[in-house]
XYZ file of N, CA and C in Angstrom:
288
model
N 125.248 61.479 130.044
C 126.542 61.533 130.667
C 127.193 62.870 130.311
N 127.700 63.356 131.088
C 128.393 64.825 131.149
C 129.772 64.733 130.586
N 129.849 65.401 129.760
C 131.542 65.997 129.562
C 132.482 66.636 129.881
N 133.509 66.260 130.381
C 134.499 67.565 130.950
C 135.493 67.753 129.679
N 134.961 69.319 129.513
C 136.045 70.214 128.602
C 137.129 70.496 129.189
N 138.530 70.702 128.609
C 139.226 71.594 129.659
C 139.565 73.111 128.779
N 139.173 73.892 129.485
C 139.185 75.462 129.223
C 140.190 75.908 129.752
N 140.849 76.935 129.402
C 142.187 77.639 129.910
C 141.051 78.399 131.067
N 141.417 79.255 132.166
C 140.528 79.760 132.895
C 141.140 81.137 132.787
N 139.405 81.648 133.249
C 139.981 83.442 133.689
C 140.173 83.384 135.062
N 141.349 84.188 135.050
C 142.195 83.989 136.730
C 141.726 85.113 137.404
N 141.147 85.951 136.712
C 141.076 87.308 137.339
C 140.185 88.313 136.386
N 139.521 89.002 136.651
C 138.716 89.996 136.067
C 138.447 91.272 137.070
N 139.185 92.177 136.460
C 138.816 93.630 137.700
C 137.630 94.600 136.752
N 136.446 94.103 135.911
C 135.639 94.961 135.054
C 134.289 95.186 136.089
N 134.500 95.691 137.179
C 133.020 95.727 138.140
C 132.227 96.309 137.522
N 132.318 96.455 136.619
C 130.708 97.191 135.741
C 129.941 95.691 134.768
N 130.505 94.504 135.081
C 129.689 93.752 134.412
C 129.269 92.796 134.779
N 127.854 92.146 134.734
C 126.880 91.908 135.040
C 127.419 90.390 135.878
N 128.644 89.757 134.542
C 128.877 88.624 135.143
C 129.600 88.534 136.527
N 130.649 89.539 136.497
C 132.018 90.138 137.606
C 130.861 90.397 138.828
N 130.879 89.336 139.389
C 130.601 89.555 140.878
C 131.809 88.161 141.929
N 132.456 88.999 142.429
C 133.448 87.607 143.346
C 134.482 87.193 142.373
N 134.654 87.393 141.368
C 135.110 87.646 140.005
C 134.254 86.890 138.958
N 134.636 85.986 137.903
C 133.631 86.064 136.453
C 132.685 85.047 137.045
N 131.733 84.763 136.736
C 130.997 83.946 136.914
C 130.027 83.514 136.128
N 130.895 84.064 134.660
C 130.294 83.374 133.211
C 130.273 81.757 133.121
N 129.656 80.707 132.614
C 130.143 79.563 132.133
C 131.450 79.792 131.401
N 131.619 80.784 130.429
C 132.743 80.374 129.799
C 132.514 82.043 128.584
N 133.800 82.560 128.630
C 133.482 84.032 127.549
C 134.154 83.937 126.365
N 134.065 84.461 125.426
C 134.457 84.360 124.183
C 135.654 86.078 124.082
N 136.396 85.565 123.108
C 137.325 86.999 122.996
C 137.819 87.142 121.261
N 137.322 88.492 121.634
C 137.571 88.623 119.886
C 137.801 90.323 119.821
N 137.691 90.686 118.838
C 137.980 92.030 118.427
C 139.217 92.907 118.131
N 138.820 93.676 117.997
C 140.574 94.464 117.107
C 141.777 94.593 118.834
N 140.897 94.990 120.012
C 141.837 94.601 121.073
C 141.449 93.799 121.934
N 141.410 92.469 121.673
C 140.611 91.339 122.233
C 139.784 91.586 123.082
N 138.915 91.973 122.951
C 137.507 92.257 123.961
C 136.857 91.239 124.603
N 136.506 91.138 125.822
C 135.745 90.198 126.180
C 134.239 90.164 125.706
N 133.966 89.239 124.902
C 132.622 89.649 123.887
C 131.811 89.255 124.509
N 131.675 88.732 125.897
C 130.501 88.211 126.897
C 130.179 89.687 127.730
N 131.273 90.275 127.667
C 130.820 91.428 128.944
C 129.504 92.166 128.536
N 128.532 92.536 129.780
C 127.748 92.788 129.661
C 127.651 93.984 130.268
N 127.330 95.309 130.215
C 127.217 96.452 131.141
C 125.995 96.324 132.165
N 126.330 96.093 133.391
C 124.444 96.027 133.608
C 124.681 95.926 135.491
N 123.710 96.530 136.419
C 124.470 96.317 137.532
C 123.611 94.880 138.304
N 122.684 94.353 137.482
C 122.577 93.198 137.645
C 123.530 92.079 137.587
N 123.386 90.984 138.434
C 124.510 89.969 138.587
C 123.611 88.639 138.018
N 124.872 88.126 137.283
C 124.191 86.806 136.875
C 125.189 86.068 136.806
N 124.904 84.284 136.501
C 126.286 83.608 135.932
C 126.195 82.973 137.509
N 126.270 81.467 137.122
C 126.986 80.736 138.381
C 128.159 79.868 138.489
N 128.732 80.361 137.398
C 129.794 79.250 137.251
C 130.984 79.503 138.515
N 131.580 78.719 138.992
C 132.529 78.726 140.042
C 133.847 78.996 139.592
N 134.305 78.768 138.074
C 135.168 78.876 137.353
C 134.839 79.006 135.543
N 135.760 80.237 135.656
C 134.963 80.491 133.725
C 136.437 79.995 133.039
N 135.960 79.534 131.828
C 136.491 79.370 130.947
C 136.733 80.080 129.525
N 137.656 80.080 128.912
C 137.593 80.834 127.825
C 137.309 79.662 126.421
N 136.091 80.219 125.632
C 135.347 79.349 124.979
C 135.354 79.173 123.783
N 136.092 80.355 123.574
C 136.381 80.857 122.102
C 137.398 82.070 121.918
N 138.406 82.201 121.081
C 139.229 83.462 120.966
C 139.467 83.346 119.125
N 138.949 84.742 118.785
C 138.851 85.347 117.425
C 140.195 85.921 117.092
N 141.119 85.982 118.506
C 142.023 86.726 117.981
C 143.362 85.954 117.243
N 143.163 85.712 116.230
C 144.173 84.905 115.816
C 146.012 85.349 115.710
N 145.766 86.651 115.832
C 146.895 86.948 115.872
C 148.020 86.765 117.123
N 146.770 86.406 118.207
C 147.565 86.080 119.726
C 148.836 84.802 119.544
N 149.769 85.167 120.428
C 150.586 83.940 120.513
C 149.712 82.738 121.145
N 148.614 82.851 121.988
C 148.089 81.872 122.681
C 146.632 81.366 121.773
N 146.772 81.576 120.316
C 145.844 81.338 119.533
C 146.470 80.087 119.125
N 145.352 78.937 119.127
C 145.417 77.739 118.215
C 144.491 77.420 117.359
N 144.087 77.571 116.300
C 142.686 77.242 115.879
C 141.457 78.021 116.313
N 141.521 79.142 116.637
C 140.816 79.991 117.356
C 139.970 78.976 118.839
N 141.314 78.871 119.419
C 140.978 77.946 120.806
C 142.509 78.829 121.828
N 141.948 79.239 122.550
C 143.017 79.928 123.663
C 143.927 78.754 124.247
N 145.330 78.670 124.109
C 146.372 77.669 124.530
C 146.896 78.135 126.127
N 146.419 79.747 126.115
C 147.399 80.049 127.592
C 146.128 78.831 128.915
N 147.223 79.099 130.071
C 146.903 78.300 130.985
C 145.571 78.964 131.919
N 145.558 80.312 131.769
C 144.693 81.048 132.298
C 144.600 82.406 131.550
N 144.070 83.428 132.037
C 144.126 84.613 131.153
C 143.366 85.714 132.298
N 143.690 87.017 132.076
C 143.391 88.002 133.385
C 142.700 88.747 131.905
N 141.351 89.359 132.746
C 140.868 90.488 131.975
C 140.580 91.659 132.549
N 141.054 92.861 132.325
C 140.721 94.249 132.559
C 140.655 95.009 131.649
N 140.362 96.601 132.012
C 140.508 97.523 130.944
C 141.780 97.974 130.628
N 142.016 97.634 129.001
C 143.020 98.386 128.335
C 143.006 99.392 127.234
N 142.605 98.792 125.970
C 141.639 99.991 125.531
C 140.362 99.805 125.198
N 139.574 98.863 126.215
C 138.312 98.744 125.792
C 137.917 98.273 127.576
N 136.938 98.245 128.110
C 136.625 98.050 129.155
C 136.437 97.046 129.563
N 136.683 96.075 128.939
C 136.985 94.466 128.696
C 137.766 93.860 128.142
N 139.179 93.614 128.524
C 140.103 93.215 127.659
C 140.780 92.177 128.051
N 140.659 90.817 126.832
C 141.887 89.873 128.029
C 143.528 90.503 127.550
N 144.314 90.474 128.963
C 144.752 91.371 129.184
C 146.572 90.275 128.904
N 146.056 89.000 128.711
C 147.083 88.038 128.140
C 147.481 88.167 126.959
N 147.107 88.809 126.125
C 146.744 88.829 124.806
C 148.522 89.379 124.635
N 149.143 88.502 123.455
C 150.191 89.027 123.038
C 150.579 88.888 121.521
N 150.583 89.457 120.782
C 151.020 89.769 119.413
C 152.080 88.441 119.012
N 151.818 87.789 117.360
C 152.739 87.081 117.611
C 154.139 87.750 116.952
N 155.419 87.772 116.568
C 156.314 88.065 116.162
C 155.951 88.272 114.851
């Protein structure tokens, strides 16, 4: 029997250099971590892969985000582009 998770979703991804970004993400689900939350799934490659119809975010390292719970993403969705890394979720906000 199958499980339904519920994942915050990526609403949007403008990174056309990665493998998953075709029609937009089409990861199962990406992880985000790093000093400017990087999308740690992106892949450079002009191959296309990934069939998911909707990605989820699966994991977030960045604990310092306001939308960090337990290193589990709370926002409702999340947009990723380049900010200072060529993969960035782009929700990402510092907490106070």
């Amino acid at each position: 029997m199958a499980t339904m998770i519920s994942l915050p979703i990526v609403s949007s991804c403008s990174v056309a250099t990665c493998g998953f970004n075709h029609d937009g993400c089409r990861a199962g689900a990406i992880n985000v971590s790093g000093d400017h939350a990087q999308c740690s799934t992106f892949v450079a490659t002009d191959d296309k892969g990934g069939h998911a119809d909707q990605t989820g975010v699966g994991a977030c390292m960045r604990t310092s985000c306001i939308h960090n719970e337990d290193m589990a993403c709370t926002a409702e969705a999340i947009e990723v582009g380049a900010s200072f890394d060529t993969a960035d979720c782009l929700t990402f906000e510092a907490r106070a």
